[in-house]
Tab-separated table of C-alpha atoms and ligand atoms in Angstrom:
chain	number	residue	atom	x	y	z
P	141	MET	CA	-109.662	-15.572	-11.429
P	142	ASN	CA	-106.975	-12.798	-11.001
P	143	ARG	CA	-103.537	-13.982	-9.881
P	144	ILE	CA	-100.843	-11.401	-9.173
P	145	PHE	CA	-97.467	-12.354	-9.641
P	146	SER	CA	-94.397	-10.036	-9.605
P	147	GLY	CA	-90.397	-10.070	-9.082
P	148	ILE	CA	-87.525	-8.375	-7.853
P	149	GLN	CA	-83.929	-9.050	-8.189
P	150	PRO	CA	-81.771	-9.944	-5.321
P	151	THR	CA	-78.847	-7.036	-6.722
P	152	GLY	CA	-77.372	-4.798	-4.184
P	153	ASN	CA	-79.667	-1.755	-1.875
P	154	LEU	CA	-83.728	-1.773	-2.532
P	155	HIS	CA	-84.619	1.803	-3.073
P	156	LEU	CA	-87.177	4.567	-3.467
P	157	GLY	CA	-87.821	3.694	-6.982
P	158	ASN	CA	-88.600	0.171	-6.189
P	159	TYR	CA	-90.960	1.091	-3.183
P	160	LEU	CA	-92.827	3.423	-4.949
P	161	GLY	CA	-92.854	1.702	-8.391
P	162	ALA	CA	-93.630	-1.994	-7.006
P	163	VAL	CA	-93.270	-2.888	-3.535
P	164	ARG	CA	-95.724	-0.847	-1.969
P	165	ASN	CA	-98.664	-1.858	-4.551
P	166	TRP	CA	-97.496	-5.273	-3.760
P	167	VAL	CA	-98.331	-4.501	-0.041
P	168	ASP	CA	-101.756	-3.174	-1.225
P	169	LEU	CA	-102.941	-5.694	-3.802
P	170	GLN	CA	-102.595	-8.582	-0.972
P	171	HIS	CA	-105.869	-7.438	0.801
P	172	ASP	CA	-107.720	-8.210	-2.348
P	173	TYR	CA	-105.786	-10.905	-4.556
P	174	GLU	CA	-104.061	-14.347	-4.378
P	175	CYS	CA	-100.477	-13.130	-4.734
P	176	ILE	CA	-97.242	-14.302	-5.531
P	177	TYR	CA	-93.739	-12.338	-5.044
P	178	CYS	CA	-90.511	-13.879	-6.101
P	179	VAL	CA	-86.950	-12.877	-5.454
P	180	VAL	CA	-85.556	-13.499	-8.962
P	181	ASP	CA	-82.193	-14.769	-8.490
P	182	LEU	CA	-81.785	-16.551	-11.698
P	183	HIS	CA	-82.479	-13.234	-13.090
P	184	ALA	CA	-79.557	-11.666	-10.909
P	185	ILE	CA	-76.928	-13.972	-12.382
P	186	THR	CA	-77.496	-12.962	-15.915
P	187	VAL	CA	-74.645	-10.301	-14.921
P	188	TRP	CA	-71.722	-11.522	-12.276
P	189	GLN	CA	-72.814	-11.638	-8.908
P	190	ASP	CA	-70.526	-12.756	-6.044
P	191	PRO	CA	-72.355	-15.906	-4.546
P	192	ALA	CA	-72.024	-14.873	-1.089
P	193	GLU	CA	-73.200	-11.406	-1.903
P	194	LEU	CA	-76.375	-13.115	-3.896
P	195	ARG	CA	-76.670	-15.144	-0.764
P	196	ASP	CA	-77.163	-12.026	1.343
P	197	SER	CA	-79.057	-10.024	-0.994
P	198	THR	CA	-81.593	-12.300	-1.452
P	199	ARG	CA	-82.198	-12.611	2.557
P	200	GLU	CA	-82.107	-9.000	2.291
P	201	VAL	CA	-84.530	-8.429	-0.212
P	202	THR	CA	-87.108	-10.862	0.977
P	203	ALA	CA	-86.357	-9.247	4.511
P	204	ALA	CA	-87.265	-5.615	2.797
P	205	LEU	CA	-90.533	-7.158	1.205
P	206	ILE	CA	-91.659	-8.164	4.863
P	207	ALA	CA	-90.778	-5.402	6.619
P	208	ALA	CA	-92.860	-2.908	3.754
P	209	GLY	CA	-95.896	-4.894	5.126
P	210	ILE	CA	-96.259	-8.147	2.612
P	211	ASP	CA	-97.551	-10.908	4.909
P	212	PRO	CA	-95.703	-14.187	3.966
P	213	GLU	CA	-98.801	-16.243	5.400
P	214	LYS	CA	-101.181	-15.005	3.496
P	215	ASN	CA	-99.046	-14.368	0.034
P	216	ILE	CA	-96.547	-16.580	-1.233
P	217	ILE	CA	-92.863	-15.078	-1.063
P	218	PHE	CA	-89.819	-17.381	-1.972
P	219	ASN	CA	-86.851	-17.294	-4.496
P	220	GLN	CA	-87.177	-18.240	-7.955
P	221	SER	CA	-84.367	-21.082	-8.218
P	222	GLN	CA	-85.844	-23.091	-5.323
P	223	ASN	CA	-88.889	-23.931	-8.128
P	224	PRO	CA	-86.940	-25.460	-11.027
P	225	ASP	CA	-90.486	-25.213	-13.020
P	226	HIS	CA	-89.558	-21.419	-13.965
P	227	ALA	CA	-86.236	-22.378	-15.808
P	228	GLN	CA	-88.055	-25.293	-17.431
P	229	LEU	CA	-90.825	-23.333	-18.951
P	230	ALA	CA	-88.124	-20.770	-19.992
P	231	TRP	CA	-86.716	-23.117	-22.138
P	232	ILE	CA	-89.982	-23.633	-24.217
P	233	PHE	CA	-90.353	-20.332	-24.147
P	234	ASN	CA	-86.808	-19.751	-25.552
P	235	CYS	CA	-88.173	-22.077	-28.450
P	236	VAL	CA	-91.458	-19.573	-28.984
P	237	ALA	CA	-90.363	-16.278	-28.859
P	238	ARG	CA	-88.424	-14.743	-32.003
P	239	LEU	CA	-85.369	-13.275	-31.909
P	240	GLY	CA	-86.540	-10.413	-33.530
P	241	TRP	CA	-88.679	-9.574	-30.322
P	242	LEU	CA	-85.470	-10.010	-28.140
P	243	ASN	CA	-83.798	-7.419	-30.398
P	244	ARG	CA	-85.999	-4.832	-29.613
P	245	MET	CA	-85.776	-5.012	-25.626
P	246	THR	CA	-83.859	-1.522	-24.821
P	247	GLN	CA	-83.178	-2.924	-21.212
P	248	PHE	CA	-80.832	-5.282	-22.994
P	249	LYS	CA	-79.035	-2.565	-24.727
P	250	GLU	CA	-78.801	-0.497	-21.915
P	251	LYS	CA	-77.368	-3.100	-19.589
P	252	ALA	CA	-75.342	-4.829	-22.488
P	253	GLY	CA	-73.858	-1.022	-23.458
P	254	LYS	CA	-71.185	-1.238	-26.075
P	255	HIS	CA	-70.289	-4.686	-25.415
P	256	ARG	CA	-73.125	-6.847	-26.696
P	257	GLU	CA	-70.753	-9.636	-27.781
P	258	ASN	CA	-69.578	-9.950	-24.259
P	259	ALA	CA	-72.996	-9.936	-22.545
P	260	SER	CA	-74.034	-13.478	-21.277
P	261	VAL	CA	-76.793	-15.342	-23.153
P	262	GLY	CA	-78.959	-15.124	-20.349
P	263	LEU	CA	-78.823	-11.531	-20.153
P	264	TYR	CA	-80.508	-11.628	-23.937
P	265	ALA	CA	-83.228	-14.290	-23.041
P	266	TYR	CA	-84.099	-12.386	-19.793
P	267	PRO	CA	-87.491	-11.587	-20.993
P	268	ASN	CA	-88.209	-15.139	-21.477
P	269	LEU	CA	-87.668	-16.169	-18.082
P	270	MET	CA	-89.267	-13.103	-16.858
P	271	ALA	CA	-92.271	-14.662	-19.071
P	272	ALA	CA	-92.063	-17.779	-17.463
P	273	ASP	CA	-91.848	-16.622	-14.088
P	274	ILE	CA	-95.353	-15.072	-14.626
P	275	LEU	CA	-97.238	-17.776	-16.854
P	276	ALA	CA	-95.836	-20.929	-14.527
P	277	TYR	CA	-99.041	-19.516	-12.573
P	278	LYS	CA	-100.865	-18.287	-15.178
P	279	GLY	CA	-100.374	-14.866	-13.666
P	280	THR	CA	-103.309	-12.405	-14.652
P	281	HIS	CA	-101.781	-9.207	-13.444
P	282	VAL	CA	-98.139	-7.943	-12.947
P	283	PRO	CA	-97.495	-4.821	-10.707
P	284	VAL	CA	-94.411	-3.430	-11.812
P	285	GLY	CA	-92.691	-0.277	-12.539
P	286	GLU	CA	-92.834	1.753	-15.880
P	287	ASP	CA	-89.597	0.214	-16.995
P	288	GLN	CA	-91.126	-3.108	-17.200
P	289	LYS	CA	-93.822	-2.434	-19.512
P	290	GLN	CA	-91.768	-3.606	-22.498
P	291	HIS	CA	-90.954	-6.952	-21.014
P	292	LEU	CA	-94.711	-7.473	-20.303
P	293	GLU	CA	-95.619	-6.713	-24.001
P	294	LEU	CA	-93.348	-9.556	-24.411
P	295	CYS	CA	-94.980	-11.858	-22.016
P	296	ARG	CA	-98.119	-11.131	-24.130
P	297	ASP	CA	-96.794	-11.719	-27.510
P	298	ILE	CA	-95.143	-15.257	-25.924
P	299	ALA	CA	-98.574	-16.366	-24.434
P	300	GLN	CA	-100.468	-15.394	-27.572
P	301	LYS	CA	-98.130	-17.010	-30.009
P	302	PHE	CA	-97.980	-20.579	-27.607
P	303	ASN	CA	-101.806	-20.253	-27.550
P	304	ASN	CA	-102.095	-19.883	-31.746
P	305	ASP	CA	-99.232	-22.200	-32.343
P	306	PHE	CA	-100.270	-25.207	-30.275
P	307	ALA	CA	-104.377	-23.980	-31.038
P	308	VAL	CA	-105.045	-23.924	-27.368
P	309	ASP	CA	-106.522	-21.200	-24.819
P	310	PHE	CA	-104.327	-21.926	-22.408
P	311	PHE	CA	-102.132	-18.864	-21.490
P	312	PRO	CA	-103.669	-15.518	-19.980
P	313	ILE	CA	-103.011	-12.377	-21.818
P	314	THR	CA	-101.388	-10.748	-18.986
P	315	GLU	CA	-102.234	-7.043	-17.730
P	316	PRO	CA	-99.526	-4.873	-16.231
P	317	LEU	CA	-100.639	-2.771	-13.293
P	318	ILE	CA	-98.403	0.408	-12.895
P	319	LEU	CA	-99.849	2.239	-10.407
P	320	GLY	CA	-99.439	5.430	-8.318
P	321	GLU	CA	-98.047	8.698	-9.037
P	322	ALA	CA	-94.077	7.896	-8.757
P	323	THR	CA	-94.192	4.843	-11.338
P	324	ARG	CA	-90.515	5.804	-12.766
P	325	VAL	CA	-88.697	7.571	-10.219
P	326	MET	CA	-85.452	9.399	-11.325
P	327	SER	CA	-82.244	10.299	-9.549
P	328	LEU	CA	-81.634	12.667	-7.247
P	329	ARG	CA	-78.657	13.684	-8.833
P	330	ASP	CA	-80.234	13.633	-12.584
P	331	GLY	CA	-83.721	13.986	-13.601
P	332	SER	CA	-83.317	12.320	-16.868
P	333	ALA	CA	-82.018	9.223	-15.493
P	334	LYS	CA	-83.721	6.327	-13.556
P	335	MET	CA	-82.966	5.887	-10.044
P	336	SER	CA	-81.135	2.580	-9.946
P	337	LYS	CA	-79.470	0.111	-7.826
P	338	SER	CA	-76.157	0.316	-10.288
P	339	ASP	CA	-75.757	3.859	-9.927
P	340	PRO	CA	-72.235	4.715	-9.400
P	341	SER	CA	-73.090	7.461	-6.823
P	342	ASP	CA	-75.227	6.601	-3.853
P	343	TYR	CA	-76.198	10.145	-3.470
P	344	SER	CA	-78.678	9.310	-6.569
P	345	ARG	CA	-80.984	7.199	-4.755
P	346	ILE	CA	-82.370	6.564	-1.114
P	347	ASN	CA	-82.020	3.175	0.199
P	348	PHE	CA	-84.271	1.001	2.181
P	349	THR	CA	-81.418	1.013	4.623
P	350	ASP	CA	-80.769	4.559	4.914
P	351	GLY	CA	-81.139	6.381	8.318
P	352	PRO	CA	-82.926	9.705	9.073
P	353	ASP	CA	-79.754	11.550	8.549
P	354	GLU	CA	-78.496	9.901	5.726
P	355	ILE	CA	-82.006	10.583	3.861
P	356	ALA	CA	-81.781	13.907	4.758
P	357	LEU	CA	-78.354	14.730	3.406
P	358	LYS	CA	-79.470	13.063	0.277
P	359	ILE	CA	-82.361	15.129	-0.273
P	360	ARG	CA	-80.744	18.397	0.607
P	361	LYS	CA	-77.999	17.366	-1.686
P	362	ALA	CA	-80.615	16.794	-4.487
P	363	ARG	CA	-80.574	18.583	-7.606
P	364	THR	CA	-83.029	21.470	-8.133
P	365	ASP	CA	-83.104	24.653	-10.183
P	366	PRO	CA	-83.726	28.306	-8.827
P	367	GLU	CA	-87.113	28.938	-9.435
P	368	PRO	CA	-90.207	28.078	-6.845
P	369	LEU	CA	-92.358	24.984	-7.250
P	370	PRO	CA	-95.013	25.197	-9.616
P	371	SER	CA	-98.784	24.980	-8.729
P	372	GLU	CA	-99.787	23.138	-11.624
P	373	ALA	CA	-98.121	20.159	-13.471
P	374	ALA	CA	-97.991	22.137	-16.632
P	375	GLY	CA	-95.144	24.162	-14.859
P	376	PHE	CA	-92.829	21.362	-14.752
P	377	GLU	CA	-91.929	21.628	-18.554
P	378	GLY	CA	-87.856	21.724	-18.616
P	379	ARG	CA	-87.821	20.960	-14.995
P	380	PRO	CA	-87.328	17.178	-14.647
P	381	GLU	CA	-85.663	17.351	-11.205
P	382	ALA	CA	-88.807	19.545	-9.645
P	383	ALA	CA	-91.367	17.250	-11.572
P	384	ASN	CA	-89.540	14.178	-9.994
P	385	LEU	CA	-89.404	15.564	-6.096
P	386	VAL	CA	-92.854	16.461	-6.764
P	387	GLY	CA	-94.248	13.485	-7.709
P	388	ILE	CA	-92.130	11.374	-4.913
P	389	TYR	CA	-93.738	14.145	-2.503
P	390	ALA	CA	-97.348	13.046	-3.585
P	391	ALA	CA	-96.874	9.325	-3.937
P	392	LEU	CA	-95.142	9.232	-0.011
P	393	SER	CA	-97.982	11.404	1.256
P	394	GLY	CA	-100.601	9.766	-0.506
P	395	GLN	CA	-101.997	12.419	-2.335
P	396	ALA	CA	-102.870	13.017	-6.036
P	397	LEU	CA	-100.136	14.888	-8.117
P	398	ASP	CA	-102.805	17.930	-8.174
P	399	ALA	CA	-103.560	17.857	-4.202
P	400	ALA	CA	-99.568	17.798	-3.845
P	401	LEU	CA	-99.107	20.614	-5.678
P	402	ALA	CA	-101.796	22.870	-4.167
P	403	GLU	CA	-99.838	22.112	-1.456
P	404	VAL	CA	-96.237	22.993	-2.153
P	405	GLY	CA	-96.619	25.211	-5.136
P	406	GLY	CA	-95.369	28.193	-4.707
P	407	ARG	CA	-92.645	27.359	-1.759
P	408	GLN	CA	-88.822	27.585	-2.197
P	409	PHE	CA	-87.037	24.247	-2.683
P	410	SER	CA	-85.204	25.028	0.910
P	411	GLU	CA	-88.636	24.692	2.641
P	412	PHE	CA	-89.932	21.750	0.380
P	413	LYS	CA	-86.870	19.777	0.775
P	414	LYS	CA	-87.921	19.523	4.670
P	415	MET	CA	-91.126	18.298	4.188
P	416	LEU	CA	-90.218	15.671	1.906
P	417	SER	CA	-87.219	14.413	4.121
P	418	ASP	CA	-90.006	14.273	6.614
P	419	VAL	CA	-92.494	12.329	4.872
P	420	CYS	CA	-89.717	10.249	3.373
P	421	VAL	CA	-88.170	9.722	6.904
P	422	GLY	CA	-91.739	8.612	8.314
P	423	VAL	CA	-92.206	5.937	5.622
P	424	LEU	CA	-88.758	4.332	5.124
P	425	GLY	CA	-87.506	4.867	8.725
P	426	PRO	CA	-89.859	1.983	10.355
P	427	ILE	CA	-89.366	-0.687	7.410
P	428	GLY	CA	-85.618	0.010	7.567
P	429	THR	CA	-85.635	-0.749	11.072
P	430	GLU	CA	-87.822	-3.864	11.024
P	431	MET	CA	-85.750	-4.937	8.103
P	432	ARG	CA	-82.478	-4.792	10.047
P	433	ARG	CA	-84.308	-7.034	12.888
P	434	LEU	CA	-85.272	-9.785	10.409
P	435	VAL	CA	-82.031	-9.998	8.812
P	436	ALA	CA	-80.278	-11.048	12.200
P	437	GLU	CA	-82.684	-13.980	11.948
P	438	PRO	CA	-81.426	-15.413	8.376
P	439	HIS	CA	-82.534	-18.861	9.492
P	440	HIS	CA	-86.526	-17.609	9.753
P	441	ILE	CA	-85.801	-16.130	6.455
P	442	ASP	CA	-84.604	-19.258	4.701
P	443	ALA	CA	-87.787	-21.133	6.482
P	444	ILE	CA	-90.078	-18.632	4.718
P	445	LEU	CA	-88.367	-19.086	1.352
P	446	HIS	CA	-88.353	-22.472	1.424
P	447	ARG	CA	-91.914	-23.191	2.310
P	448	GLY	CA	-92.842	-20.244	0.014
P	449	ALA	CA	-91.246	-22.282	-3.127
P	450	GLU	CA	-93.268	-25.372	-1.756
P	451	ARG	CA	-96.691	-23.440	-2.188
P	452	ALA	CA	-95.230	-21.945	-5.563
P	453	ARG	CA	-94.587	-25.444	-6.704
P	454	ALA	CA	-97.740	-26.782	-5.670
P	455	ILE	CA	-99.470	-24.323	-8.109
P	456	SER	CA	-97.204	-24.145	-10.567
P	457	ARG	CA	-96.296	-28.146	-11.288
P	458	PRO	CA	-100.093	-28.927	-12.589
P	459	ILE	CA	-99.769	-26.027	-15.122
P	460	LEU	CA	-96.132	-27.348	-16.230
P	461	ASP	CA	-97.786	-30.780	-16.664
P	462	GLU	CA	-100.321	-29.687	-19.249
P	463	VAL	CA	-97.766	-27.527	-20.763
P	464	MET	CA	-95.418	-31.008	-21.546
P	465	ASP	CA	-98.656	-32.350	-22.652
P	466	ILE	CA	-99.548	-29.501	-25.336
P	467	VAL	CA	-96.041	-29.256	-26.255
P	468	GLY	CA	-95.978	-33.309	-26.903
P	469	PHE	CA	-93.237	-34.238	-24.389
P	470	VAL	CA	-94.110	-37.806	-23.244
P	471	HIS	CA	-94.413	-37.458	-19.471
P	472	PRO	CA	-96.276	-39.090	-16.291
P	473	LEU	CA	-99.636	-37.915	-17.106
P	474	ASP	CA	-100.162	-39.389	-20.790
P	475	ASP	CA	-102.676	-42.107	-21.172
G	227	AMP	P1	-85.536	-4.232	-10.085
G	227	AMP	O1	-84.501	-3.747	-9.077
G	227	AMP	O2	-85.086	-4.010	-11.306
G	227	AMP	O3	-85.491	-5.553	-9.999
G	227	AMP	O4	-86.787	-3.820	-10.080
G	227	AMP	C1	-88.005	-4.274	-9.221
G	227	AMP	C2	-89.069	-3.165	-9.292
G	227	AMP	O5	-89.094	-2.328	-9.162
G	227	AMP	C3	-89.762	-3.589	-10.615
G	227	AMP	O6	-91.371	-3.499	-10.681
G	227	AMP	C4	-89.299	-1.810	-11.317
G	227	AMP	O7	-90.175	-1.684	-12.581
G	227	AMP	C5	-89.256	-1.319	-10.132
G	227	AMP	N1	-88.564	-0.231	-9.966
G	227	AMP	C6	-86.828	-0.172	-10.385
G	227	AMP	N2	-86.368	1.032	-10.217
G	227	AMP	C7	-87.630	2.171	-10.110
G	227	AMP	C8	-87.609	3.195	-10.450
G	227	AMP	N3	-86.636	3.712	-10.644
G	227	AMP	N4	-88.865	3.881	-10.340
G	227	AMP	C9	-90.187	3.338	-10.347
G	227	AMP	N5	-89.924	1.472	-10.424
G	227	AMP	C10	-88.893	0.975	-10.137
G	228	LIG	N1	-87.468	-7.970	-14.778
G	228	LIG	C1	-87.677	-7.472	-13.271
G	228	LIG	C2	-87.152	-5.969	-12.938
G	228	LIG	O1	-85.965	-6.172	-13.170
G	228	LIG	C3	-87.924	-8.821	-12.313
G	228	LIG	C4	-88.928	-9.780	-12.623
G	228	LIG	C5	-88.316	-10.862	-13.223
G	228	LIG	C6	-90.229	-9.607	-12.940
G	228	LIG	N2	-89.544	-11.532	-13.392
G	228	LIG	C7	-90.563	-10.953	-13.115
G	228	LIG	C8	-91.275	-8.587	-12.682
G	228	LIG	C9	-91.922	-11.454	-13.151
G	228	LIG	C10	-92.156	-8.854	-12.607
G	228	LIG	C11	-92.689	-10.273	-13.032
G	228	LIG	O2	-87.766	-5.501	-12.579
C-alpha cells in the first residue's frame, strides 16, 4: 500500500516556494492516496523559536494547508509534538545513522554556517528525526521540494541499515516525489539563492499572506536582465532570474515549461511581469483570504490538530511496538 507523508516547519510565513515545491502537490495527491501531513514543530526548535510565535505559526501553517485545499477529514493533519512516537523512533535512528552520513548533509552546513560549534545537537540530528517522521508510518512516498532530496536519501539509508542490522524486511525504502515545473523556486532578488523564509529581505519572496498590491509590487521589483524572454529553455543559459520567473509562471498557470515559453517567448519583462502578477494573485489571493478567516478561529484549528494527532498515533503506535520488539526492548507485547 502506498502511504504519503510530508512535513513543513512552522517557522514564519509560508511562501511561493513552499506552495509550488510542496503544498500544491500535497493537495493533488489527496485524491489518490492516504496522506499524512505534519507541521513539524520539533524540527522548528532545532533553532531558537519564541514560544508564543511558535504557537501562532503552528496554527497559521495549519490554516494555510487547509486554505490551500487539503481536506483535514480525508487526510491527517497534525503537529509533530502531539505524537510522541516521532521522538521515540528518532532516538533509535540516532543509534542507526552514522556520524559520517550526517556530516555530509548540506542543509546542516548551510544552517550552522561558521558557528558549527554553537549549533544545537538537534540541528545536527535533524535528518534522523525526519526519517522517523516518515518511517513511524511506513511512509512510501514523500512529496517535497528539491532541497529535501539529500535528507530523503538519508532516510532510505537508515531504513536499509535498520533492516540489515536486525535481519528484517520491516521499513520501506521511501521514494521522494519531486513534482511540477518549479521544484526549486529561487529568490526574486537573486536567481542563485533559494526562496526562503529566512531571507532578511521580504522582497525576495511572495508570502501566502501578501495581498494583490504587495504581490504586484514584489514582482515589479524582481530582478531581471535587459533581454526579451527566450522561446526555448536553452535561452535561459546565464539567465537564472528569467528561468526562475518563467518556471513560476508555468507552474502557476498549470502548463509545461515548453508551453509557457511558447506563450511568453519574445516578450519584454515589463509585459511578462504583468501576466505573472495576475496569475499569482489569482492563485494565492483566495488562499490568503481563507487563511485569515481560519486563523481567526484558533480553537477550531487546535481541534483539527488534536484529532489529527490521535489518528496519526493510531497508525504509528502498532509500528513502534513492532520496532521495540525487533530492537529487543522488553515491552507489553512480549510473550
Ligand atoms: P520548509 O519551509 O523548509 O519546512 O519546507 C517545506 C516544504 O517546502 C519542503 O518540501 C521544501 O522542499 C519546500 N520548499 C521550501 N522552499 C522551497 C523553494 N524555494 N522551492 C521549492 N520548494 C521549497
Ligand atoms: N525537513 C523538511 C523541510 O525543511 C520538513 C520535514 C520534516 C519533512 N519532516 C519531514 C518533510 C518528513 C518530509 C517528510 O522542508
